[in-house]
Short mmCIF file of C-alpha atoms and ligand atoms in Angstrom, two decimals:
data_model
loop_
_atom_site.label_atom_id
_atom_site.label_comp_id
_atom_site.label_asym_id
_atom_site.label_seq_id
_atom_site.Cartn_x
_atom_site.Cartn_y
_atom_site.Cartn_z
CA MET A 8 -55.43 -6.08 1.17
CA THR A 9 -55.17 -2.66 1.66
CA LYS A 10 -53.13 -0.41 -0.28
CA LYS A 11 -51.04 0.29 1.95
CA LYS A 12 -49.95 -3.87 2.64
CA TRP A 13 -49.88 -3.78 -1.40
CA LEU A 14 -47.01 -1.06 -0.93
CA LEU A 15 -45.13 -3.16 1.57
CA LEU A 16 -45.67 -6.06 -0.08
CA LEU A 17 -44.31 -4.57 -3.60
CA LEU A 18 -40.97 -2.88 -1.82
CA SER A 19 -39.98 -6.43 -0.08
CA LEU A 20 -40.52 -7.64 -3.89
CA THR A 21 -38.27 -4.88 -5.12
CA MET A 22 -35.44 -5.96 -2.02
CA VAL A 23 -34.92 -8.94 -3.36
CA ILE A 24 -34.33 -8.17 -6.30
CA SER A 25 -31.69 -5.85 -6.07
CA VAL A 26 -30.50 -8.82 -3.39
CA LEU A 27 -31.04 -11.44 -6.06
CA ALA A 28 -28.41 -8.92 -8.32
CA ALA A 29 -26.09 -8.31 -6.16
CA CYS A 30 -25.70 -11.95 -5.40
CA GLY A 31 -24.73 -12.10 -8.93
CA SER A 32 -22.34 -9.93 -9.21
CA SER A 33 -20.68 -10.65 -5.41
CA GLU A 34 -19.87 -14.61 -7.77
CA ASP A 35 -17.09 -12.70 -9.69
CA THR A 36 -15.09 -12.51 -6.41
CA GLY A 37 -11.76 -12.59 -8.16
CA GLY A 38 -12.67 -8.80 -8.82
CA THR A 39 -11.42 -8.58 -11.49
CA GLY A 40 -13.98 -7.14 -13.22
CA SER A 41 -16.32 -6.55 -11.45
CA ASP A 42 -17.08 -3.07 -11.65
CA GLY A 43 -17.38 -2.23 -7.56
CA ASP A 44 -21.22 -1.45 -7.67
CA ALA A 45 -22.04 -4.02 -4.53
CA SER A 46 -21.83 -0.77 -1.93
CA GLN A 47 -20.26 -1.96 1.69
CA GLY A 48 -21.97 -3.72 4.13
CA GLU A 49 -24.90 -4.80 1.44
CA GLU A 50 -25.40 -8.54 2.14
CA SER A 51 -24.54 -10.53 -0.43
CA GLY A 52 -26.03 -13.93 -1.95
CA ASN A 53 -24.49 -15.91 0.71
CA GLY A 54 -27.40 -16.66 3.23
CA ASP A 55 -26.49 -13.73 5.50
CA ALA A 56 -22.64 -13.25 4.63
CA MET A 57 -21.76 -9.28 5.00
CA VAL A 58 -19.74 -8.15 1.89
CA LEU A 59 -16.20 -6.91 2.92
CA ARG A 60 -14.42 -5.53 -0.43
CA ILE A 61 -10.96 -4.59 -0.57
CA SER A 62 -9.53 -1.69 -2.56
CA LEU A 63 -6.26 -2.17 -3.86
CA GLY A 64 -3.86 0.67 -5.81
CA ILE A 65 -1.81 -1.79 -7.60
CA ASN A 66 -2.66 -3.88 -10.52
CA ASN A 67 -3.82 -7.67 -10.66
CA HIS A 68 -0.43 -8.70 -11.55
CA HIS A 69 1.21 -7.99 -8.47
CA PRO A 70 1.97 -10.07 -5.34
CA LEU A 71 -0.65 -7.84 -3.42
CA TYR A 72 -3.23 -8.87 -5.11
CA GLU A 73 -2.27 -12.57 -4.59
CA SER A 74 -1.91 -11.75 -1.02
CA ALA A 75 -5.65 -10.31 -1.00
CA LEU A 76 -7.05 -13.10 -2.88
CA HIS A 77 -5.22 -15.27 0.10
CA PHE A 78 -7.03 -13.84 2.88
CA LYS A 79 -9.85 -14.00 0.96
CA GLU A 80 -9.78 -17.71 0.43
CA LEU A 81 -8.73 -18.28 3.95
CA LEU A 82 -11.70 -15.83 5.48
CA GLU A 83 -14.19 -17.56 3.71
CA GLU A 84 -13.02 -20.77 4.44
CA LYS A 85 -13.55 -19.81 8.37
CA THR A 86 -16.20 -18.73 8.35
CA ASP A 87 -19.93 -18.35 5.86
CA ASP A 88 -20.67 -14.64 7.60
CA PHE A 89 -18.33 -13.42 5.20
CA VAL A 90 -17.86 -12.68 1.77
CA VAL A 91 -14.41 -10.74 0.54
CA GLU A 92 -14.01 -9.01 -3.39
CA VAL A 93 -10.78 -7.83 -4.21
CA TYR A 94 -10.28 -4.83 -6.58
CA HIS A 95 -6.98 -3.39 -8.13
CA SER A 96 -5.61 -0.89 -10.15
CA ALA A 97 -7.67 1.81 -8.36
CA GLN A 98 -11.27 0.54 -9.20
CA ILE A 99 -12.91 2.15 -6.24
CA GLY A 100 -10.13 4.21 -5.86
CA ASP A 101 -6.44 5.33 -4.99
CA ASP A 102 -4.97 5.14 -1.97
CA ARG A 103 -5.88 8.37 -0.44
CA VAL A 104 -9.81 8.13 -1.72
CA ALA A 105 -9.91 4.84 -0.19
CA THR A 106 -8.79 5.40 3.51
CA GLU A 107 -11.23 8.70 3.08
CA MET A 108 -13.76 5.51 2.52
CA LEU A 109 -12.59 3.19 5.25
CA GLN A 110 -13.75 6.24 7.76
CA MET A 111 -16.76 6.63 6.28
CA GLY A 112 -17.79 3.45 6.53
CA ASP A 113 -18.16 2.82 2.91
CA LEU A 114 -15.40 0.86 1.87
CA ALA A 115 -14.26 -2.30 4.51
CA ILE A 116 -10.41 -2.70 3.86
CA THR A 117 -7.84 -1.15 1.17
CA ILE A 118 -3.64 -1.39 2.09
CA PRO A 119 -1.98 1.60 0.71
CA SER A 120 1.52 2.93 1.16
CA THR A 121 1.78 4.04 4.60
CA SER A 122 3.74 6.62 2.67
CA PRO A 123 -0.27 9.21 1.65
CA LEU A 124 -1.09 8.30 5.55
CA VAL A 125 1.09 11.06 6.63
CA ASN A 126 -1.94 13.11 5.78
CA PHE A 127 -3.99 11.20 8.68
CA VAL A 128 -1.57 10.18 11.12
CA PRO A 129 1.61 12.68 11.04
CA GLU A 130 3.37 9.88 12.61
CA TYR A 131 3.84 8.17 9.78
CA GLY A 132 6.73 9.86 8.29
CA VAL A 133 8.40 8.35 10.30
CA PHE A 134 8.76 5.67 7.52
CA ASP A 135 8.81 7.87 4.50
CA LEU A 136 12.83 8.97 6.36
CA PRO A 137 15.38 7.83 4.04
CA PHE A 138 17.81 5.44 4.46
CA MET A 139 16.84 4.13 7.93
CA ILE A 140 15.88 0.76 7.91
CA PRO A 141 18.80 -1.90 6.29
CA SER A 142 17.17 -5.25 5.27
CA GLU A 143 14.19 -6.92 4.96
CA GLU A 144 15.04 -8.79 8.47
CA VAL A 145 14.72 -5.85 9.83
CA ALA A 146 11.62 -4.29 9.11
CA ASP A 147 10.23 -7.06 10.11
CA ALA A 148 11.39 -6.95 13.34
CA VAL A 149 10.46 -3.68 13.75
CA LEU A 150 7.05 -3.74 12.25
CA ASP A 151 6.36 -6.65 14.43
CA GLY A 152 7.63 -5.69 17.24
CA PRO A 153 5.99 -3.33 19.63
CA PHE A 154 7.11 -0.10 17.73
CA GLY A 155 4.78 -1.46 14.85
CA ASP A 156 1.66 -2.28 17.46
CA LYS A 157 2.03 1.46 18.19
CA MET A 158 1.84 2.66 14.82
CA LEU A 159 -0.82 0.54 14.21
CA ALA A 160 -2.50 1.76 17.11
CA LEU A 161 -2.33 5.34 16.32
CA LEU A 162 -4.79 5.06 13.37
CA GLU A 163 -7.71 4.37 15.00
CA GLU A 164 -8.22 7.87 16.15
CA GLN A 165 -8.48 8.25 12.29
CA ASP A 166 -11.52 5.91 12.45
CA LEU A 167 -9.21 3.50 10.84
CA ILE A 168 -7.91 -0.03 12.40
CA GLY A 169 -4.62 -1.05 11.48
CA LEU A 170 -4.57 -5.17 11.54
CA ALA A 171 -1.00 -5.77 9.75
CA TRP A 172 1.99 -4.97 7.79
CA TYR A 173 2.47 -6.07 4.58
CA GLU A 174 6.02 -5.37 2.05
CA ASN A 175 5.66 -2.94 -0.44
CA GLY A 176 9.99 -3.16 -0.62
CA PHE A 177 12.53 -1.34 -0.95
CA ARG A 178 12.49 1.44 -3.82
CA ASN A 179 14.36 2.18 -6.40
CA LEU A 180 14.70 4.84 -8.77
CA THR A 181 13.57 4.40 -13.06
CA ASN A 182 14.03 6.98 -15.69
CA SER A 183 13.70 7.52 -19.25
CA VAL A 184 16.50 10.51 -19.73
CA ARG A 185 19.46 8.96 -18.62
CA PRO A 186 21.49 6.72 -16.65
CA VAL A 187 21.83 7.71 -12.69
CA GLU A 188 24.93 6.14 -10.86
CA LYS A 189 25.65 9.34 -8.84
CA VAL A 190 24.09 12.19 -7.11
CA GLU A 191 25.31 14.55 -9.62
CA ASP A 192 23.00 12.45 -12.68
CA LEU A 193 19.31 13.42 -11.50
CA LYS A 194 19.77 17.36 -11.38
CA GLY A 195 16.54 18.46 -12.82
CA LEU A 196 15.57 15.11 -13.18
CA VAL A 197 11.27 15.36 -13.04
CA ILE A 198 10.72 12.59 -10.62
CA ARG A 199 7.01 11.44 -9.49
CA THR A 200 7.08 10.73 -5.67
CA MET A 201 3.85 10.14 -3.22
CA GLU A 202 2.08 12.68 -2.36
CA ASN A 203 4.40 12.93 0.91
CA GLN A 204 6.14 16.20 1.58
CA ILE A 205 9.45 14.24 3.38
CA HIS A 206 9.70 12.22 -0.33
CA LEU A 207 9.63 16.05 -2.39
CA ASP A 208 12.42 17.25 -0.08
CA ALA A 209 15.12 14.92 -0.15
CA TRP A 210 14.45 14.22 -4.37
CA SER A 211 15.09 18.28 -3.95
CA GLU A 212 17.70 17.84 -1.74
CA LEU A 213 19.15 16.01 -4.76
CA GLY A 214 18.61 18.01 -6.94
CA ALA A 215 15.99 16.34 -8.53
CA ASN A 216 12.37 18.52 -9.56
CA PRO A 217 9.99 16.01 -7.80
CA THR A 218 6.43 16.32 -8.10
CA PRO A 219 3.86 14.68 -5.74
CA MET A 220 1.33 12.12 -8.24
CA SER A 221 -1.10 9.69 -6.60
CA PHE A 222 0.36 6.04 -8.12
CA ALA A 223 -3.22 5.73 -10.26
CA GLU A 224 -2.16 8.86 -12.22
CA LEU A 225 1.59 7.34 -13.10
CA PHE A 226 1.77 5.73 -16.01
CA THR A 227 0.06 8.01 -18.06
CA ALA A 228 2.52 10.46 -16.57
CA MET A 229 5.67 8.35 -17.61
CA GLN A 230 3.93 7.50 -21.06
CA GLN A 231 3.00 11.89 -21.63
CA GLY A 232 6.50 12.59 -20.38
CA THR A 233 4.80 14.71 -17.56
CA VAL A 234 7.66 13.37 -15.68
CA ASP A 235 11.16 12.09 -16.26
CA GLY A 236 11.16 9.01 -13.32
CA GLN A 237 9.90 7.53 -11.07
CA GLU A 238 10.80 5.61 -7.82
CA ASN A 239 8.75 2.03 -6.51
CA PRO A 240 9.92 -0.90 -5.21
CA TYR A 241 11.17 -4.01 -8.08
CA PRO A 242 7.56 -5.97 -8.25
CA THR A 243 5.81 -2.60 -9.15
CA ILE A 244 8.09 -1.86 -12.20
CA GLU A 245 7.93 -4.65 -13.37
CA LEU A 246 4.19 -5.55 -13.20
CA GLU A 247 2.93 -2.39 -14.49
CA GLY A 248 5.20 -2.67 -17.08
CA TYR A 249 7.12 0.35 -16.28
CA PRO A 250 10.29 -0.61 -19.03
CA GLU A 251 7.70 0.15 -21.45
CA VAL A 252 7.93 4.03 -20.68
CA GLN A 253 11.30 4.20 -18.92
CA ASP A 254 15.42 3.02 -20.45
CA TYR A 255 16.85 3.51 -17.06
CA ILE A 256 17.22 2.42 -13.38
CA SER A 257 19.15 2.21 -10.69
CA ASP A 258 19.23 0.33 -7.41
CA THR A 259 19.32 3.62 -4.83
CA ASN A 260 17.42 1.57 -2.33
CA HIS A 261 16.36 4.88 -0.56
CA VAL A 262 13.78 3.48 1.35
CA TYR A 263 12.01 1.03 2.09
CA THR A 264 7.91 1.79 2.71
CA PRO A 265 5.59 -0.69 3.73
CA PHE A 266 1.59 -1.80 3.13
CA VAL A 267 -0.48 -2.16 5.94
CA PHE A 268 -3.74 -3.55 5.98
CA LEU A 269 -6.29 -1.06 7.06
CA PHE A 270 -10.05 -1.97 8.21
CA SER A 271 -13.06 0.65 8.37
CA LYS A 272 -13.90 1.32 11.85
CA PRO A 273 -17.35 2.28 11.19
CA ILE A 274 -17.85 -1.06 10.03
CA TRP A 275 -15.45 -2.73 12.48
CA ASP A 276 -17.61 -1.70 15.44
CA THR A 277 -20.45 -3.17 13.66
CA LEU A 278 -19.17 -6.77 13.83
CA SER A 279 -18.60 -9.33 16.88
CA PRO A 280 -15.77 -9.51 19.42
CA GLU A 281 -15.46 -12.75 17.40
CA GLN A 282 -15.89 -11.60 14.02
CA GLN A 283 -13.21 -8.90 14.59
CA GLU A 284 -10.92 -11.97 16.24
CA LEU A 285 -11.30 -13.85 13.13
CA ILE A 286 -10.53 -11.44 10.56
CA ARG A 287 -7.29 -10.01 12.55
CA GLU A 288 -6.18 -13.07 12.61
CA THR A 289 -6.68 -13.98 9.07
CA ALA A 290 -4.92 -10.79 7.92
CA LEU A 291 -1.71 -11.61 10.04
CA GLU A 292 -1.93 -15.39 8.30
CA ALA A 293 -2.04 -13.40 4.68
CA ARG A 294 1.43 -11.50 5.94
CA LEU A 295 3.15 -14.23 5.83
CA PHE A 296 1.97 -15.66 2.74
CA ASN A 297 2.85 -11.47 1.78
CA ARG A 298 6.15 -11.25 2.74
CA GLU A 299 7.41 -14.36 1.23
CA ARG A 300 5.67 -14.45 -1.81
CA THR A 301 6.30 -10.72 -2.32
CA ARG A 302 10.43 -11.48 -1.76
CA GLU A 303 10.21 -14.04 -4.00
CA VAL A 304 8.75 -11.75 -6.85
CA ALA A 305 10.89 -8.92 -5.63
CA GLU A 306 14.04 -11.19 -7.11
CA GLN A 307 12.55 -12.16 -10.05
CA SER A 308 11.05 -9.11 -10.76
CA LYS A 309 15.09 -7.79 -10.07
CA GLU A 310 16.62 -10.04 -12.67
CA LYS A 311 13.92 -9.37 -15.48
CA LEU A 312 14.55 -5.64 -15.00
CA LYS A 313 17.99 -5.93 -15.68
CA GLU A 314 17.29 -7.65 -19.31
CA LEU A 315 14.33 -4.79 -20.16
CA MET A 316 15.90 -1.73 -18.80
CA THR A 317 19.94 -0.61 -18.41
CA PHE A 318 20.47 -1.56 -15.42
CA THR A 319 22.85 0.54 -12.56
CA GLU A 320 24.25 -0.78 -9.84
CA ILE A 321 25.29 2.35 -7.26
CA SER A 322 28.36 1.77 -5.40
CA ASP A 323 28.97 1.89 -1.57
CA GLU A 324 30.84 5.10 -2.07
CA GLU A 325 27.91 6.86 -3.88
CA ARG A 326 25.11 5.41 -1.60
CA ALA A 327 27.30 7.30 0.84
CA ARG A 328 26.64 10.58 -0.40
CA PHE A 329 23.23 9.79 -1.55
CA ARG A 330 22.14 9.43 2.00
CA GLU A 331 24.50 12.56 3.08
CA ALA A 332 22.17 14.63 1.28
CA VAL A 333 19.74 13.78 2.13
CA MET A 334 19.86 13.83 5.89
CA PRO A 335 18.59 17.68 6.42
CA VAL A 336 15.24 15.71 5.73
CA ILE A 337 15.32 13.98 9.16
CA ASP A 338 16.11 17.11 10.90
CA LYS A 339 13.55 19.12 9.28
CA HIS A 340 10.39 16.78 9.40
CA ALA A 341 11.22 15.07 12.89
CA ASP A 342 8.90 17.27 15.12
CA ASN A 343 5.90 17.14 12.83
CA ILE A 344 6.77 13.51 12.80
CA SER A 345 7.20 13.46 16.69
CA ARG A 346 10.63 13.52 17.72
CA ASP A 347 10.00 10.52 20.44
CA ILE A 348 8.62 8.38 17.48
CA VAL A 349 11.76 9.18 15.50
CA GLU A 350 14.12 7.92 17.96
CA GLU A 351 12.35 5.27 18.76
CA PHE A 352 12.66 4.06 15.13
CA MET A 353 16.07 4.47 15.76
CA ALA A 354 16.20 2.60 18.50
CA GLU A 355 14.33 -0.59 17.15
CA ILE A 356 16.46 0.08 13.86
CA GLU A 357 19.26 0.18 16.00
CA LYS A 358 18.15 -3.10 18.41
CA HIS A 359 17.37 -5.53 15.32
CA SER A 360 20.36 -4.28 13.18
C1 TK8 B 422 -0.18 1.78 -4.81
C2 TK8 B 422 0.57 1.90 -4.23
C3 TK8 B 422 2.21 1.74 -4.69
C4 TK8 B 422 2.93 3.06 -4.35
C5 TK8 B 422 3.27 4.28 -4.48
O1 TK8 B 422 -1.58 1.91 -4.06
O2 TK8 B 422 2.02 5.16 -5.09
O3 TK8 B 422 4.13 4.46 -5.73
O4 TK8 B 422 4.50 2.34 -4.14
O5 TK8 B 422 2.21 0.58 -4.68
O6 TK8 B 422 0.72 2.65 -3.03
#
């Protein structure tokens, strides 16, 4: 055997060993303890199956994690082409980092809140406008209709494939300083918002002192008192353990922000049309589970939070004052979002309300 052949043999042996190693780590596909070293697009131990990693910012108690596992089960049942691994708690990266990894083709799937996506697609700010969507039913109708499809299609220019809308939900305020029952109670409270100018402006209009922060840093910030409060849907507040560091909660319901199921376009483009269709169909199928489960959990979480925290209900009158106070942000941001999109969004809401 020539030297060159020996070298080739050695090389292929090393490859076999690394494929075997990847196989070991992909057994832990529940993702809980995975250390995230199986790089994207690598073949898994399952024959020629491609590993699709899903990155979530939220933890593994949240229904979004169950939904990602459900997607995994459904897809792996339908085909041997893919092995899905689910990573939670921003192990791979927060919403923004994971989205950037999708753009580069370094990660297949993430399911972020829409709000940090305004940095990629300004039109996504439409979902951040406060007090727009009145109910979950209207949210579903708007997101599942032509408006939602149009919003998903806008992602493609950013090398992202938007496959489905998942449920995050109506957001509610918590803090560690005092019960918030009226607008005046917000004065001076340091509130963490998502990295999004509309949320920042809305809380400023209300007299609070908002500060943007990645979700991954939020718990520590509350624990250390860097922020007094934050706002998120009930499941997140309960299941991320916020009652440990926050005493007060108010049912502000000030905005409905969705999650969006994103796929990396560079990876998508390597798949066959059949594979793409299978993934799309499965993301939509798992969406049904996701909504039902998240809403069920939201009700349970709300009840638990009533036991764990001082729960303040905002009266209709007071909610009208909150709404009035934040109205200037709509006009301020409409051009940046696109006036057409804002008008279309409002018309859709109207139509389904
Ligand atoms: C999790 C986030 C989170 C969001 C936030 O990745 O940042 O407050 O509501 O759920 O997307």
